[in-house]
CSV table of C-alpha atoms in Angstrom, one decimal:
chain,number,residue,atom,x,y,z
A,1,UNK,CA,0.0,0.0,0.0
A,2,UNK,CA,2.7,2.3,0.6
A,3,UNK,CA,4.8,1.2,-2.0
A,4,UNK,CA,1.8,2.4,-4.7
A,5,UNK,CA,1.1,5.4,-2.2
A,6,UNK,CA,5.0,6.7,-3.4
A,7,UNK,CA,4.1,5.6,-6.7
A,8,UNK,CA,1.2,7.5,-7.7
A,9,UNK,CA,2.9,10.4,-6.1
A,10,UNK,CA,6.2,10.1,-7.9
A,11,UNK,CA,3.7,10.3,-11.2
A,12,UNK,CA,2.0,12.8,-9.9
A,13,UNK,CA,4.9,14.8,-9.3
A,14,UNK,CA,6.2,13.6,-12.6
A,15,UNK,CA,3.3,15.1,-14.7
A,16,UNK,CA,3.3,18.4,-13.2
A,17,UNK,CA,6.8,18.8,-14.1
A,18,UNK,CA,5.9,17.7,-18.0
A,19,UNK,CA,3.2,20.2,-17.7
A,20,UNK,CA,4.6,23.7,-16.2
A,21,UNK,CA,8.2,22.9,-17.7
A,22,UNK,CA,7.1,23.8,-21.2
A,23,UNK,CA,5.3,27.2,-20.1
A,24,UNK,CA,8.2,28.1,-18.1
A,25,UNK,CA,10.7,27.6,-21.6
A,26,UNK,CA,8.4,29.4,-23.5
A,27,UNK,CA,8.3,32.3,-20.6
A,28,UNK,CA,11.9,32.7,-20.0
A,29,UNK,CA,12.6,32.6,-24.1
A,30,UNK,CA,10.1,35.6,-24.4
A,31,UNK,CA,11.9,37.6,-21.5
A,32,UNK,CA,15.2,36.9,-23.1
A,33,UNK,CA,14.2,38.2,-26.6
A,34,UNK,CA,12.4,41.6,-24.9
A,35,UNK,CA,15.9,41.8,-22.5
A,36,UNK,CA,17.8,41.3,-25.9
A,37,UNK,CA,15.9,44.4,-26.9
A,38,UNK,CA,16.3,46.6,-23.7
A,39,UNK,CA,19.9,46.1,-23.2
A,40,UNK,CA,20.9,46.8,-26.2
A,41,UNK,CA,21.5,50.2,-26.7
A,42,UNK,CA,21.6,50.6,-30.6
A,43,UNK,CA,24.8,52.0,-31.2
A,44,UNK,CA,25.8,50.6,-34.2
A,45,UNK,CA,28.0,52.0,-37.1
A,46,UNK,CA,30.0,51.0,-40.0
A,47,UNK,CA,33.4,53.5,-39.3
A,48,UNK,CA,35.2,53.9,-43.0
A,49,UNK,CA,38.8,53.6,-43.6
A,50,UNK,CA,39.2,56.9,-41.3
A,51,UNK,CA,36.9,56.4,-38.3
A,52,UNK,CA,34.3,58.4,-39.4
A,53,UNK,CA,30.8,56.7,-39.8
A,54,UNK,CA,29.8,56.0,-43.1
A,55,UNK,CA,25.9,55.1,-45.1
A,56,UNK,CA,24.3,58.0,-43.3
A,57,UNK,CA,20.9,56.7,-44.0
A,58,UNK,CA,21.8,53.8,-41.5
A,59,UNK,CA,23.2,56.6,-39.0
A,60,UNK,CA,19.9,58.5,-39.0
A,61,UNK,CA,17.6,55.0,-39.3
A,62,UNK,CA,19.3,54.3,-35.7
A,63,UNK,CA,19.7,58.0,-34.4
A,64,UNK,CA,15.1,57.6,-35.3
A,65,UNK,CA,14.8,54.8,-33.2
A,66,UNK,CA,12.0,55.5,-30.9
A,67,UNK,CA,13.3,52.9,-28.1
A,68,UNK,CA,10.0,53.3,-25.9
A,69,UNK,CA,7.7,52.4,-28.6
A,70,UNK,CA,9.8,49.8,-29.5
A,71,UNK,CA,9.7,47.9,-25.9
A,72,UNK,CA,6.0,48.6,-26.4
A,73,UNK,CA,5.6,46.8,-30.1
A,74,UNK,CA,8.2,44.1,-28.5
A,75,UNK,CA,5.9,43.3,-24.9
A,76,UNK,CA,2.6,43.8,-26.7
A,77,UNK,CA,4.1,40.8,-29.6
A,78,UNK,CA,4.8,38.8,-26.5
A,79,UNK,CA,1.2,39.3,-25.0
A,80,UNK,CA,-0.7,38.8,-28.2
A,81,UNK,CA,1.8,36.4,-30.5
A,82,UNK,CA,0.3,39.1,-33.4
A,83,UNK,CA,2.6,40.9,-35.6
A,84,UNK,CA,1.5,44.7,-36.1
A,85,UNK,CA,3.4,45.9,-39.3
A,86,UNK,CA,1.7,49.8,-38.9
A,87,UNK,CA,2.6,49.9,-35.0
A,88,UNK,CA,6.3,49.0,-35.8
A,89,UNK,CA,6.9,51.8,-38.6
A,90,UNK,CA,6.2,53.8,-36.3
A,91,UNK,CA,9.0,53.1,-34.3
A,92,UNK,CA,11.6,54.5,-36.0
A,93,UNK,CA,12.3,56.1,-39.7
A,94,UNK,CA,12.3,53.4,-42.2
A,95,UNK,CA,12.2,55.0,-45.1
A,96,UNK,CA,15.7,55.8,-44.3
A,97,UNK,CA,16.3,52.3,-43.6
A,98,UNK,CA,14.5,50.8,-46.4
A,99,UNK,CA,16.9,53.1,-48.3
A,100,UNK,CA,20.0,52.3,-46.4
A,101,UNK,CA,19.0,48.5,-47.9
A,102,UNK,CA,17.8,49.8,-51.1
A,103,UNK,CA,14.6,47.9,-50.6
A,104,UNK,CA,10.8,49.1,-50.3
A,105,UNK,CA,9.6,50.2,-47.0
A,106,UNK,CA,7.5,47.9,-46.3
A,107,UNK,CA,10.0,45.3,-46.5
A,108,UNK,CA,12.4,46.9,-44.3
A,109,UNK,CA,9.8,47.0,-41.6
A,110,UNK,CA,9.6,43.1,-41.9
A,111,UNK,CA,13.1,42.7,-42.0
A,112,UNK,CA,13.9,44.5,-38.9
A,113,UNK,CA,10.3,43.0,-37.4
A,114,UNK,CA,12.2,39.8,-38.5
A,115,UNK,CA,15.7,40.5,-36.8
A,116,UNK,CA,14.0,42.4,-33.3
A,117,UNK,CA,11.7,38.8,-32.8
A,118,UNK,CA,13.9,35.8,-33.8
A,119,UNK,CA,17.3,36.8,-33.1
A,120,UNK,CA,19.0,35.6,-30.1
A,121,UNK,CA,22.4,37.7,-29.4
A,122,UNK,CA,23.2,41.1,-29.5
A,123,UNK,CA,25.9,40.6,-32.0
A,124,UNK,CA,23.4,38.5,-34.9
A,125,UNK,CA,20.9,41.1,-34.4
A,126,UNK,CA,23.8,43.8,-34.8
A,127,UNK,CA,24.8,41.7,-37.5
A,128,UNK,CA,21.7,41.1,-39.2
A,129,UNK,CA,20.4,45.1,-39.0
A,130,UNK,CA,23.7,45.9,-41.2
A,131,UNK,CA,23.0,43.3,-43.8
């Protein structure tokens, strides 16, 4: 009797880890992609061959950046799981950006939706805002 006693508790203490574990991944993943996004302080440049900073439609994209808004966009994506293309423009200037990347605007909005959600280091998404 005690022996299935400590059995059915072991399971039972087995399922609710299978149960909350999941949940608590998924929490801690979206607290280090908005952390990502509030440490980092955006000061990214390309220096040229004599230190000075060159593609000045990058330098004023980043100098745009409305980092408030941005935390906003980032913890209201991680409330709702929706994507809100219109919220995000306004976040910063992306027409500079878009021509900084010689694309349309509306693709530079997704591209830098793309690198703020799914990139996991400071460096990538340095590194992926550049390319």
């Amino acid at each position: 009797m005690n022996r299935l006693f400590g059995l059915g508790i072991g399971l039972l203490a087995l399922a609710s880890i299978s149960l909350t574990l999941p949940l608590h991944m998924q929490a801690r993943e979206n607290d280090e992609r908005a952390n990502l996004v509030q440490e980092n302080r955006i000061f990214i440049h390309r220096p040229d061959e004599h230190g000075k900073l060159s593609d000045p439609e990058f330098v004023a994209f980043l100098a745009s950046i409305d980092r408030d808004h941005l935390l906003e966009y980032v913890d209201r994506y991680n409330r709702t799981g929706m994507a809100d293309l219109d919220s995000l423009s306004k976040c910063a200037d992306f027409d500079a950006y878009a021509e900084y990347l010689r694309i349309s605007k509306l693709e530079a909005v997704k591209k830098f939706e793309y690198v703020l959600l799914f990139t996991d280091s400071e460096l990538e998404f340095k590194d992926r805002l550049l390319r």
